[in-house]
Amino acid sequence: MKKTLLTLGTAIMLCLPSYSQQVPGTQANIHLGSQNYVKNNMMPSQIVGSDDQGTYITKVSLKDELRNIHDFPILERYNKQMELSQFRELKVTSTDHPAQFERIIELGDNLYCLYSTLERGTKTKVLLAQKINKTTLSLENEVLAIQSLNYDGPAYDSPSFNIKSSADGSMLLVSHILSNPKSKNELLSFQVLDRHLNTQWAIDYTSELEHGHCLLENYHLSPKGDVYVLTKHVKKNGDLEKFWEPNYHYQILAIKNQGKKTQIFSPEIKGKFLTKMQIATNLENELVCAGLYQDEKASNSVGSYFMTLDSSNELPKQISFKEFDPVTVTSETNKKISKQEKQLGIFAYNLNDIVMRNDGGAILIAEQATMMAGNSPRSARHSNKISYNNIAVISIDPDGQVMWTEEIQKNQIAMGGYNSFSSYATAVMHDKVYLVFNDNPENLCNGVCEPVLFNPKAPQKDVLVALVELDWNGKIKKEALSLSQNINILTKPSACKQVSKNEMVVLGQYNKEYRLARLEFEKTFSY
């Protein structure tokens, strides 16, 4: 890997409200906004949309973020120069029952604020939406009722609404699991809406998801309104907790033709145990599956796969897989990763959504994440510690062939609610992939190094924001991305996002100061 520190240049530049410069080692310009100072620890939390006017970001207090409290946020808009141009605290005043903020979604050119209300007397939970006026950032008067459900038990334990948009932002899927104590199987409710939140179709479906024997992994909504549900199944109770054992299989529920056609199938590759799977639809609206596998005869042989399924019968019509190259970690002992570590590591990956490129190719990114339970030594309270480790990037060419899988070394730990500073953000261009995450400065090493631990509570000298670039051939470059005079700052992956085909917005913060930057990457022939 290439080692580079991105400094801001001269002291004159630091006095300017905003400016741009070339990012060393990449074909990108960085446009830096002004340094912002906040009160009450109100910091940018999540990028929720972008258009010609700028980028829309929610802001919440650090206390609420650490405690996972979802109050209505402040909504801000930053212009192309990454300067604050408008803000407003979102408030709902048109409901008879207390409103619980759910999320802000972007559908086409529209932004919607989604929230739910609980009617404790009838034990009814309702999902509502109001359009956001992009000029004033206020909620428009019309309240849209999206979906409702009935629940048993206490209100705090009521079912949640699962909300997901299609990759092109033209359709919205809202679903929930219905209460059905008389049946051992789950009853699922699906509703597909267009960009104006008009219902296209809805269906209640009795699934084969048996309590304790299955896990709902992901939903996918195609731009044409077809729904796919990825589930993981085991034979015995308790086997779902044994994530490192090859004792499960994947199933996919396909709901097509406006909810009129349903089908269940299990994609397989002969001789391979599919340890991880993710789903998407390609440019021809065909279902594709990608993920990681373990060879059934040689368990130390692991790799990545990609398959395209025939839309008429959902059988694989094209399969490609590629074994991982051996990874050697430079350390004091210069030892190779053991077969056991390699085998267990393949089960610890969490897969992000597949990103389909304009040329028909695809990118799948996975991250090793494990959770350990513990107690806080000061308060004696229960506290989970999560490790976010290596990232694997899988590149598939336009013909559906796995080109390469590259692993980026990373070692992060989060506990006590500091998860928002862990994991990564990504931007997928035509011929390059970019990753942004918090790191330890010692990890800017030459070659492949054993990663030094990053801890969000570490002293400032032990943190920085890393920018990793992977080109068309999988070659890796790693930089330290500086957004202030001091390179030792933090970012939040949820507040970093690709906002166009060749732009990404990144947050840099420390204590009560923050700054936003827009990375503008070189356009290629495909844009």
Short mmCIF file of C-alpha atoms in Angstrom, two decimals:
data_model
loop_
_atom_site.label_atom_id
_atom_site.label_comp_id
_atom_site.label_asym_id
_atom_site.label_seq_id
_atom_site.Cartn_x
_atom_site.Cartn_y
_atom_site.Cartn_z
CA MET A 1 0.00 0.00 0.00
CA LYS A 2 1.07 3.55 -0.65
CA LYS A 3 1.59 5.78 2.36
CA THR A 4 0.53 9.44 2.03
CA LEU A 5 -0.63 12.18 4.41
CA LEU A 6 -3.13 14.64 2.96
CA THR A 7 -2.32 18.02 4.57
CA LEU A 8 -4.16 21.23 3.84
CA GLY A 9 -1.34 23.27 2.43
CA THR A 10 -0.59 26.81 3.46
CA ALA A 11 -1.83 28.81 6.42
CA ILE A 12 -3.56 31.19 4.02
CA MET A 13 -5.82 28.36 2.85
CA LEU A 14 -6.76 27.57 6.41
CA CYS A 15 -8.16 31.08 6.84
CA LEU A 16 -10.53 30.75 3.86
CA PRO A 17 -14.13 29.62 4.46
CA SER A 18 -13.89 26.89 1.83
CA TYR A 19 -11.48 25.76 -0.87
CA SER A 20 -10.48 22.77 -2.98
CA GLN A 21 -7.30 20.88 -3.64
CA GLN A 22 -6.07 17.72 -5.34
CA VAL A 23 -6.06 14.54 -3.28
CA PRO A 24 -2.53 13.08 -3.55
CA GLY A 25 -2.37 9.56 -4.94
CA THR A 26 -5.90 9.69 -6.42
CA GLN A 27 -7.66 11.25 -9.39
CA ALA A 28 -9.88 13.37 -7.16
CA ASN A 29 -10.36 16.93 -5.94
CA ILE A 30 -11.44 17.64 -2.39
CA HIS A 31 -13.76 20.61 -1.75
CA LEU A 32 -13.60 21.58 1.92
CA GLY A 33 -16.28 23.55 3.74
CA SER A 34 -15.75 25.82 6.72
CA GLN A 35 -14.94 24.60 10.20
CA ASN A 36 -18.21 24.42 12.18
CA TYR A 37 -18.61 24.71 15.94
CA VAL A 38 -21.62 23.26 17.72
CA LYS A 39 -23.42 23.53 21.03
CA ASN A 40 -25.04 20.74 23.04
CA ASN A 41 -22.95 18.18 21.11
CA MET A 42 -25.31 18.34 18.10
CA MET A 43 -23.30 16.66 15.34
CA PRO A 44 -24.10 15.49 11.76
CA SER A 45 -25.44 11.95 11.93
CA GLN A 46 -26.61 10.71 8.51
CA ILE A 47 -26.71 11.85 4.89
CA VAL A 48 -30.31 11.37 3.73
CA GLY A 49 -30.33 12.88 0.24
CA SER A 50 -28.70 15.12 -2.37
CA ASP A 51 -29.67 17.16 -5.42
CA ASP A 52 -28.56 20.26 -7.35
CA GLN A 53 -29.16 22.42 -4.25
CA GLY A 54 -26.76 20.41 -2.12
CA THR A 55 -26.58 17.59 0.42
CA TYR A 56 -29.20 16.94 3.12
CA ILE A 57 -27.91 15.75 6.51
CA THR A 58 -29.58 15.01 9.83
CA LYS A 59 -28.05 16.27 13.05
CA VAL A 60 -28.60 14.69 16.47
CA SER A 61 -27.00 14.99 19.89
CA LEU A 62 -24.12 12.69 20.70
CA LYS A 63 -25.94 11.60 23.85
CA ASP A 64 -28.98 10.41 21.88
CA GLU A 65 -26.75 8.73 19.31
CA LEU A 66 -24.82 6.79 21.96
CA ARG A 67 -28.04 5.71 23.68
CA ASN A 68 -29.72 4.82 20.38
CA ILE A 69 -32.56 7.29 21.01
CA HIS A 70 -34.45 8.20 17.83
CA ASP A 71 -35.96 11.63 18.42
CA PHE A 72 -36.85 13.89 15.51
CA PRO A 73 -33.57 15.35 14.22
CA ILE A 74 -32.49 18.70 12.87
CA LEU A 75 -32.34 18.63 9.07
CA GLU A 76 -29.60 20.67 7.36
CA ARG A 77 -28.69 21.42 3.76
CA TYR A 78 -25.11 22.08 2.67
CA ASN A 79 -24.40 23.58 -0.75
CA LYS A 80 -21.82 22.41 -3.30
CA GLN A 81 -19.14 24.36 -1.42
CA MET A 82 -20.10 22.32 1.69
CA GLU A 83 -21.34 25.44 3.49
CA LEU A 84 -24.51 25.34 5.60
CA SER A 85 -27.32 27.01 3.62
CA GLN A 86 -30.49 25.98 5.51
CA PHE A 87 -31.56 24.12 8.66
CA ARG A 88 -34.74 23.29 10.54
CA GLU A 89 -35.77 21.16 13.49
CA LEU A 90 -38.34 18.65 12.29
CA LYS A 91 -41.54 18.63 14.33
CA VAL A 92 -44.81 16.73 13.96
CA THR A 93 -47.91 18.46 15.30
CA SER A 94 -50.76 16.82 13.38
CA THR A 95 -51.12 13.53 15.29
CA ASP A 96 -53.38 12.60 18.20
CA HIS A 97 -50.79 10.21 19.61
CA PRO A 98 -47.06 10.69 20.35
CA ALA A 99 -44.94 10.27 17.21
CA GLN A 100 -41.78 8.15 17.00
CA PHE A 101 -39.26 9.17 14.34
CA GLU A 102 -38.43 6.32 11.92
CA ARG A 103 -36.25 7.75 9.16
CA ILE A 104 -35.97 10.16 6.24
CA ILE A 105 -36.03 8.57 2.78
CA GLU A 106 -35.22 9.93 -0.67
CA LEU A 107 -37.51 8.78 -3.50
CA GLY A 108 -36.82 10.33 -6.89
CA ASP A 109 -36.64 14.11 -6.30
CA ASN A 110 -38.62 13.91 -3.06
CA LEU A 111 -37.64 13.69 0.60
CA TYR A 112 -40.11 12.17 3.06
CA CYS A 113 -40.10 12.10 6.85
CA LEU A 114 -41.45 8.75 8.09
CA TYR A 115 -42.67 8.32 11.65
CA SER A 116 -44.96 5.99 13.58
CA THR A 117 -47.64 6.42 16.23
CA LEU A 118 -48.90 3.98 18.86
CA GLU A 119 -52.57 3.83 19.82
CA ARG A 120 -52.32 1.94 23.11
CA GLY A 121 -56.08 1.51 23.53
CA THR A 122 -56.53 -0.52 20.33
CA LYS A 123 -52.88 -1.64 20.27
CA THR A 124 -52.41 -0.31 16.76
CA LYS A 125 -49.17 0.99 15.30
CA VAL A 126 -49.37 3.25 12.22
CA LEU A 127 -46.60 4.30 9.82
CA LEU A 128 -47.10 7.86 8.55
CA ALA A 129 -45.20 10.10 6.13
CA GLN A 130 -44.95 13.80 5.35
CA LYS A 131 -43.14 15.29 2.38
CA ILE A 132 -40.29 17.68 3.19
CA ASN A 133 -40.23 21.05 1.43
CA LYS A 134 -36.68 21.20 0.10
CA THR A 135 -36.62 25.02 0.09
CA THR A 136 -37.67 25.59 3.70
CA LEU A 137 -36.88 22.05 5.04
CA SER A 138 -40.28 22.10 6.78
CA LEU A 139 -42.87 19.32 6.70
CA GLU A 140 -45.73 19.84 4.28
CA ASN A 141 -49.26 19.68 5.69
CA GLU A 142 -50.47 16.49 4.00
CA VAL A 143 -50.08 13.39 6.20
CA LEU A 144 -49.94 10.08 4.34
CA ALA A 145 -50.94 6.87 6.14
CA ILE A 146 -48.64 4.16 4.77
CA GLN A 147 -49.24 1.01 6.81
CA SER A 148 -50.71 -0.15 10.10
CA LEU A 149 -50.35 -3.25 12.28
CA ASN A 150 -51.84 -4.70 15.44
CA TYR A 151 -49.62 -5.94 18.24
CA ASP A 152 -49.82 -7.87 21.51
CA GLY A 153 -47.89 -7.18 24.68
CA PRO A 154 -46.31 -3.89 25.78
CA ALA A 155 -46.00 -0.96 23.37
CA TYR A 156 -42.19 -0.86 23.60
CA ASP A 157 -42.10 -4.43 22.24
CA SER A 158 -44.34 -3.72 19.23
CA PRO A 159 -43.19 -4.97 15.80
CA SER A 160 -41.09 -2.65 13.66
CA PHE A 161 -41.64 -1.54 10.08
CA ASN A 162 -38.97 -2.68 7.62
CA ILE A 163 -38.37 0.09 5.07
CA LYS A 164 -36.20 -0.24 1.98
CA SER A 165 -36.08 1.56 -1.38
CA SER A 166 -35.04 0.19 -4.75
CA ALA A 167 -31.47 0.84 -5.88
CA ASP A 168 -32.57 3.59 -8.29
CA GLY A 169 -34.77 5.28 -5.67
CA SER A 170 -37.97 4.93 -7.70
CA MET A 171 -39.86 2.44 -5.48
CA LEU A 172 -40.32 1.79 -1.76
CA LEU A 173 -40.92 -1.47 0.11
CA VAL A 174 -42.57 -1.42 3.54
CA SER A 175 -43.05 -4.71 5.38
CA HIS A 176 -43.58 -6.12 8.83
CA ILE A 177 -44.10 -9.47 10.56
CA LEU A 178 -47.70 -9.97 11.62
CA SER A 179 -48.60 -11.34 15.03
CA ASN A 180 -49.97 -14.88 14.65
CA PRO A 181 -49.61 -16.87 17.92
CA LYS A 182 -51.70 -19.78 16.55
CA SER A 183 -49.19 -20.57 13.79
CA LYS A 184 -45.58 -21.73 14.08
CA ASN A 185 -44.77 -19.92 10.84
CA GLU A 186 -44.30 -16.18 10.34
CA LEU A 187 -46.98 -14.13 8.57
CA LEU A 188 -45.38 -11.39 6.48
CA SER A 189 -47.01 -8.24 5.13
CA PHE A 190 -45.56 -6.50 2.03
CA GLN A 191 -46.47 -3.19 0.45
CA VAL A 192 -44.78 -1.59 -2.60
CA LEU A 193 -45.17 2.14 -3.26
CA ASP A 194 -44.00 4.48 -6.02
CA ARG A 195 -41.91 7.64 -5.57
CA HIS A 196 -45.05 9.62 -4.64
CA LEU A 197 -45.98 7.01 -1.99
CA ASN A 198 -48.91 5.67 -3.97
CA THR A 199 -49.47 1.95 -3.26
CA GLN A 200 -48.71 -0.25 -6.28
CA TRP A 201 -49.56 -3.57 -4.62
CA ALA A 202 -49.80 -5.20 -1.21
CA ILE A 203 -49.94 -8.79 0.02
CA ASP A 204 -50.01 -10.76 3.29
CA TYR A 205 -48.00 -13.96 2.95
CA THR A 206 -47.75 -17.00 5.22
CA SER A 207 -44.09 -17.89 4.98
CA GLU A 208 -42.04 -20.98 5.77
CA LEU A 209 -40.11 -19.00 8.38
CA GLU A 210 -40.48 -21.25 11.42
CA HIS A 211 -39.78 -19.70 14.82
CA GLY A 212 -36.26 -20.54 16.01
CA HIS A 213 -35.34 -22.26 12.75
CA CYS A 214 -34.88 -19.35 10.38
CA LEU A 215 -33.49 -15.84 10.13
CA LEU A 216 -34.60 -13.11 7.74
CA GLU A 217 -31.36 -11.86 6.19
CA ASN A 218 -32.37 -9.16 3.69
CA TYR A 219 -35.02 -7.70 1.40
CA HIS A 220 -34.52 -6.58 -2.20
CA LEU A 221 -36.89 -4.46 -4.27
CA SER A 222 -36.26 -4.26 -8.01
CA PRO A 223 -36.99 -1.07 -10.00
CA LYS A 224 -39.91 -2.97 -11.60
CA GLY A 225 -41.52 -3.63 -8.22
CA ASP A 226 -40.56 -7.30 -7.72
CA VAL A 227 -39.70 -8.28 -4.13
CA TYR A 228 -37.11 -10.86 -3.05
CA VAL A 229 -36.67 -12.01 0.55
CA LEU A 230 -33.43 -13.78 1.54
CA THR A 231 -33.69 -16.14 4.53
CA LYS A 232 -31.33 -18.49 6.38
CA HIS A 233 -32.63 -21.87 7.62
CA VAL A 234 -31.43 -24.49 10.15
CA LYS A 235 -32.87 -27.82 11.28
CA LYS A 236 -32.38 -27.56 15.06
CA ASN A 237 -33.14 -24.91 17.65
CA GLY A 238 -29.99 -23.09 18.70
CA ASP A 239 -28.12 -23.72 15.45
CA LEU A 240 -28.63 -20.12 14.31
CA GLU A 241 -26.31 -18.97 17.10
CA LYS A 242 -23.54 -21.27 15.81
CA PHE A 243 -22.67 -18.98 12.91
CA TRP A 244 -19.29 -20.67 12.39
CA GLU A 245 -20.73 -24.10 11.57
CA PRO A 246 -21.87 -25.16 8.05
CA ASN A 247 -25.29 -26.32 9.29
CA TYR A 248 -27.63 -23.99 7.38
CA HIS A 249 -28.85 -23.15 3.90
CA TYR A 250 -30.32 -20.11 2.16
CA GLN A 251 -33.77 -19.70 0.65
CA ILE A 252 -35.22 -16.91 -1.47
CA LEU A 253 -38.87 -15.92 -1.64
CA ALA A 254 -39.72 -14.17 -4.93
CA ILE A 255 -42.91 -12.08 -5.19
CA LYS A 256 -43.60 -10.91 -8.75
CA ASN A 257 -46.36 -9.63 -11.03
CA GLN A 258 -47.79 -7.11 -8.55
CA GLY A 259 -47.78 -9.72 -5.78
CA LYS A 260 -49.73 -12.29 -7.81
CA LYS A 261 -46.86 -14.79 -8.28
CA THR A 262 -44.78 -16.26 -5.44
CA GLN A 263 -41.96 -18.79 -5.60
CA ILE A 264 -39.42 -20.25 -3.15
CA PHE A 265 -36.05 -21.65 -4.21
CA SER A 266 -32.58 -22.38 -2.83
CA PRO A 267 -29.60 -21.38 -5.04
CA GLU A 268 -26.74 -23.91 -4.84
CA ILE A 269 -23.29 -24.52 -6.28
CA LYS A 270 -22.25 -28.16 -6.48
CA GLY A 271 -19.37 -28.96 -4.14
CA LYS A 272 -19.52 -25.56 -2.40
CA PHE A 273 -21.10 -24.64 0.92
CA LEU A 274 -22.45 -21.09 0.56
CA THR A 275 -21.41 -19.43 3.82
CA LYS A 276 -22.67 -15.94 2.93
CA MET A 277 -25.17 -14.68 0.36
CA GLN A 278 -26.49 -11.38 -0.90
CA ILE A 279 -29.09 -10.70 -3.61
CA ALA A 280 -29.82 -8.01 -6.23
CA THR A 281 -31.28 -7.60 -9.72
CA ASN A 282 -29.20 -6.76 -12.78
CA LEU A 283 -29.94 -4.41 -15.68
CA GLU A 284 -32.17 -7.11 -17.27
CA ASN A 285 -34.17 -7.45 -14.01
CA GLU A 286 -32.68 -10.93 -13.44
CA LEU A 287 -31.94 -12.03 -9.89
CA VAL A 288 -28.24 -12.33 -9.04
CA CYS A 289 -26.67 -13.90 -5.94
CA ALA A 290 -23.16 -13.26 -4.67
CA GLY A 291 -21.20 -14.05 -1.56
CA LEU A 292 -18.60 -16.34 0.01
CA TYR A 293 -18.21 -20.10 -0.05
CA GLN A 294 -16.30 -22.93 1.61
CA ASP A 295 -15.27 -26.01 -0.37
CA GLU A 296 -17.15 -29.05 0.96
CA LYS A 297 -14.18 -31.40 0.53
CA ALA A 298 -11.39 -29.02 1.56
CA SER A 299 -12.76 -26.75 4.31
CA ASN A 300 -9.63 -24.56 4.23
CA SER A 301 -10.40 -23.66 0.61
CA VAL A 302 -12.64 -20.56 0.61
CA GLY A 303 -13.55 -17.94 -1.95
CA SER A 304 -16.23 -15.79 -3.56
CA TYR A 305 -18.98 -16.58 -6.05
CA PHE A 306 -21.49 -14.88 -8.36
CA MET A 307 -24.48 -16.44 -10.06
CA THR A 308 -27.23 -15.18 -12.38
CA LEU A 309 -30.62 -16.89 -12.19
CA ASP A 310 -32.98 -17.49 -15.09
CA SER A 311 -36.04 -15.24 -14.66
CA SER A 312 -38.40 -17.94 -15.96
CA ASN A 313 -37.55 -20.67 -13.42
CA GLU A 314 -35.02 -19.05 -11.00
CA LEU A 315 -32.44 -21.75 -11.76
CA PRO A 316 -28.78 -20.66 -12.08
CA LYS A 317 -27.95 -19.99 -15.71
CA GLN A 318 -24.44 -18.71 -15.03
CA ILE A 319 -22.07 -19.41 -12.12
CA SER A 320 -18.59 -18.04 -11.43
CA PHE A 321 -16.42 -18.57 -8.36
CA LYS A 322 -12.83 -17.80 -7.42
CA GLU A 323 -10.72 -19.05 -4.51
CA PHE A 324 -9.11 -16.50 -2.23
CA ASP A 325 -5.39 -15.91 -2.60
CA PRO A 326 -3.32 -16.76 0.52
CA VAL A 327 -2.94 -13.72 2.80
CA THR A 328 0.40 -13.23 4.60
CA VAL A 329 0.35 -10.80 7.51
CA THR A 330 3.60 -8.99 8.29
CA SER A 331 4.23 -9.28 12.01
CA GLU A 332 7.01 -10.09 14.42
CA THR A 333 6.68 -13.78 13.61
CA ASN A 334 5.78 -13.20 9.94
CA LYS A 335 3.36 -16.10 10.27
CA LYS A 336 0.67 -17.01 7.78
CA ILE A 337 -2.98 -17.01 8.77
CA SER A 338 -3.81 -20.50 9.97
CA LYS A 339 -6.36 -22.72 8.22
CA GLN A 340 -8.61 -22.51 11.29
CA GLU A 341 -8.50 -18.69 11.36
CA LYS A 342 -9.20 -18.61 7.63
CA GLN A 343 -12.13 -21.02 8.01
CA LEU A 344 -13.73 -19.17 10.95
CA GLY A 345 -13.12 -15.79 9.31
CA ILE A 346 -15.25 -16.65 6.29
CA PHE A 347 -18.29 -17.09 8.59
CA ALA A 348 -17.76 -13.76 10.39
CA TYR A 349 -18.29 -11.55 7.32
CA ASN A 350 -21.35 -9.33 7.03
CA LEU A 351 -22.29 -8.52 3.43
CA ASN A 352 -23.36 -5.12 2.21
CA ASP A 353 -25.87 -4.74 -0.63
CA ILE A 354 -24.58 -5.64 -4.10
CA VAL A 355 -23.85 -2.55 -6.20
CA MET A 356 -24.59 -3.03 -9.90
CA ARG A 357 -22.38 -0.98 -12.23
CA ASN A 358 -23.68 0.73 -15.38
CA ASP A 359 -21.75 -1.71 -17.61
CA GLY A 360 -23.45 -4.76 -16.04
CA GLY A 361 -20.62 -5.54 -13.65
CA ALA A 362 -21.02 -5.58 -9.87
CA ILE A 363 -19.24 -4.90 -6.59
CA LEU A 364 -19.87 -6.76 -3.32
CA ILE A 365 -18.27 -5.55 -0.10
CA ALA A 366 -18.14 -7.55 3.14
CA GLU A 367 -16.80 -6.83 6.62
CA GLN A 368 -15.78 -9.11 9.46
CA ALA A 369 -17.81 -8.24 12.57
CA THR A 370 -18.09 -10.14 15.85
CA MET A 371 -19.83 -9.23 19.11
CA MET A 372 -18.85 -10.15 22.65
CA ALA A 373 -20.96 -9.55 25.76
CA GLY A 374 -19.43 -7.98 28.84
CA ASN A 375 -19.96 -5.59 31.75
CA SER A 376 -18.79 -2.04 32.22
CA PRO A 377 -16.17 -2.01 35.03
CA ARG A 378 -17.42 1.37 36.31
CA SER A 379 -21.19 0.89 36.28
CA ALA A 380 -21.42 -2.94 36.33
CA ARG A 381 -23.97 -2.63 33.52
CA HIS A 382 -24.27 -5.05 30.64
CA SER A 383 -22.32 -3.79 27.62
CA ASN A 384 -21.59 -5.32 24.24
CA LYS A 385 -18.22 -4.98 22.56
CA ILE A 386 -18.16 -5.22 18.78
CA SER A 387 -15.07 -5.78 16.67
CA TYR A 388 -15.14 -4.51 13.09
CA ASN A 389 -12.24 -6.06 11.24
CA ASN A 390 -11.10 -6.78 7.69
CA ILE A 391 -13.03 -5.66 4.62
CA ALA A 392 -13.29 -7.89 1.52
CA VAL A 393 -14.09 -6.32 -1.86
CA ILE A 394 -15.31 -8.63 -4.65
CA SER A 395 -15.34 -7.36 -8.24
CA ILE A 396 -17.47 -8.99 -10.95
CA ASP A 397 -17.00 -8.10 -14.64
CA PRO A 398 -19.88 -7.33 -17.06
CA ASP A 399 -19.93 -10.99 -18.17
CA GLY A 400 -20.69 -12.17 -14.62
CA GLN A 401 -17.19 -13.53 -13.92
CA VAL A 402 -15.47 -12.97 -10.57
CA MET A 403 -12.39 -10.89 -11.42
CA TRP A 404 -10.75 -10.61 -8.01
CA THR A 405 -11.30 -10.44 -4.26
CA GLU A 406 -9.08 -8.10 -2.25
CA GLU A 407 -8.89 -7.82 1.52
CA ILE A 408 -8.24 -4.51 3.32
CA GLN A 409 -6.74 -4.97 6.78
CA LYS A 410 -8.73 -3.20 9.52
CA ASN A 411 -8.97 -3.55 13.29
CA GLN A 412 -11.69 -1.53 15.03
CA ILE A 413 -13.41 -1.98 18.36
CA ALA A 414 -16.55 -0.27 19.68
CA MET A 415 -18.38 -0.49 22.97
CA GLY A 416 -20.73 1.60 25.05
CA GLY A 417 -22.70 2.93 22.08
CA TYR A 418 -19.72 4.13 20.01
CA ASN A 419 -20.63 1.95 17.03
CA SER A 420 -21.29 5.00 14.84
CA PHE A 421 -17.53 5.59 14.60
CA SER A 422 -16.82 2.04 13.39
CA SER A 423 -17.33 0.16 10.12
CA TYR A 424 -16.91 1.99 6.79
CA ALA A 425 -18.51 4.06 4.01
CA THR A 426 -18.13 3.29 0.32
CA ALA A 427 -18.33 4.88 -3.12
CA VAL A 428 -18.41 2.74 -6.28
CA MET A 429 -17.31 4.47 -9.49
CA HIS A 430 -17.10 2.90 -12.95
CA ASP A 431 -13.52 1.66 -12.61
CA LYS A 432 -12.67 2.30 -8.94
CA VAL A 433 -13.97 1.59 -5.44
CA TYR A 434 -13.33 3.91 -2.49
CA LEU A 435 -13.61 3.07 1.22
CA VAL A 436 -13.57 5.56 4.11
CA PHE A 437 -13.13 4.51 7.74
CA ASN A 438 -11.50 5.49 11.04
CA ASP A 439 -8.06 4.04 11.59
CA ASN A 440 -4.92 4.12 13.69
CA PRO A 441 -2.05 6.23 12.20
CA GLU A 442 0.34 3.30 12.61
CA ASN A 443 -1.61 1.44 9.91
CA LEU A 444 -0.29 3.75 7.18
CA CYS A 445 2.41 1.21 6.46
CA ASN A 446 4.09 0.02 3.30
CA GLY A 447 2.93 -3.44 2.19
CA VAL A 448 0.49 -5.67 4.09
CA CYS A 449 0.73 -5.05 7.83
CA GLU A 450 -0.87 -6.50 10.93
CA PRO A 451 -3.41 -3.77 11.74
CA VAL A 452 -3.08 -1.81 14.98
CA LEU A 453 -6.30 -1.42 16.95
CA PHE A 454 -8.48 1.66 16.45
CA ASN A 455 -10.59 2.77 19.41
CA PRO A 456 -12.91 5.80 19.15
CA LYS A 457 -12.10 6.67 22.76
CA ALA A 458 -8.35 6.73 22.07
CA PRO A 459 -6.31 9.96 22.41
CA GLN A 460 -6.50 12.24 19.38
CA LYS A 461 -2.99 11.35 18.25
CA ASP A 462 -4.12 7.74 17.74
CA VAL A 463 -6.97 8.38 15.29
CA LEU A 464 -7.33 9.47 11.67
CA VAL A 465 -9.63 9.03 8.65
CA ALA A 466 -8.35 6.55 6.06
CA LEU A 467 -9.22 6.64 2.35
CA VAL A 468 -8.63 3.39 0.44
CA GLU A 469 -8.77 3.19 -3.37
CA LEU A 470 -9.09 -0.04 -5.37
CA ASP A 471 -8.67 0.28 -9.13
CA TRP A 472 -10.11 -1.88 -11.92
CA ASN A 473 -7.43 -4.55 -11.35
CA GLY A 474 -7.75 -4.59 -7.55
CA LYS A 475 -4.61 -2.56 -6.84
CA ILE A 476 -4.89 -0.89 -3.42
CA LYS A 477 -3.80 2.60 -2.34
CA LYS A 478 -4.31 3.91 1.18
CA GLU A 479 -4.18 7.57 2.24
CA ALA A 480 -4.81 9.59 5.40
CA LEU A 481 -7.62 11.97 4.56
CA SER A 482 -7.23 15.28 6.38
CA LEU A 483 -10.16 17.68 6.68
CA SER A 484 -8.55 20.15 9.12
CA GLN A 485 -5.19 21.52 10.18
CA ASN A 486 -4.79 18.46 12.37
CA ILE A 487 -4.97 15.12 10.54
CA ASN A 488 -6.04 13.34 13.73
CA ILE A 489 -9.83 13.51 13.40
CA LEU A 490 -12.77 11.11 13.32
CA THR A 491 -15.56 10.40 10.87
CA LYS A 492 -18.94 8.66 10.98
CA PRO A 493 -19.58 6.21 8.12
CA SER A 494 -23.31 7.05 8.26
CA ALA A 495 -22.41 10.71 7.58
CA CYS A 496 -20.30 9.78 4.54
CA LYS A 497 -22.04 8.85 1.31
CA GLN A 498 -21.71 8.72 -2.46
CA VAL A 499 -24.01 11.51 -3.69
CA SER A 500 -23.54 11.21 -7.47
CA LYS A 501 -21.81 8.99 -10.01
CA ASN A 502 -18.45 10.62 -9.27
CA GLU A 503 -18.85 12.44 -5.92
CA MET A 504 -18.71 11.49 -2.26
CA VAL A 505 -19.36 13.62 0.85
CA VAL A 506 -17.23 12.92 3.94
CA LEU A 507 -17.54 14.18 7.52
CA GLY A 508 -14.58 15.02 9.73
CA GLN A 509 -15.12 15.81 13.43
CA TYR A 510 -13.46 16.00 16.80
CA ASN A 511 -14.96 17.21 20.08
CA LYS A 512 -17.17 20.22 19.23
CA GLU A 513 -15.79 20.89 15.76
CA TYR A 514 -16.69 19.34 12.42
CA ARG A 515 -16.12 19.92 8.73
CA LEU A 516 -17.65 18.47 5.57
CA ALA A 517 -15.79 17.71 2.36
CA ARG A 518 -16.94 16.78 -1.13
CA LEU A 519 -14.61 14.42 -2.95
CA GLU A 520 -14.96 14.87 -6.71
CA PHE A 521 -13.45 11.95 -8.63
CA GLU A 522 -12.34 12.10 -12.24
CA LYS A 523 -15.09 11.24 -14.71
CA THR A 524 -14.41 8.39 -17.11
CA PHE A 525 -15.89 7.57 -20.49
CA SER A 526 -18.80 5.73 -18.90
CA TYR A 527 -20.41 8.70 -17.14
#
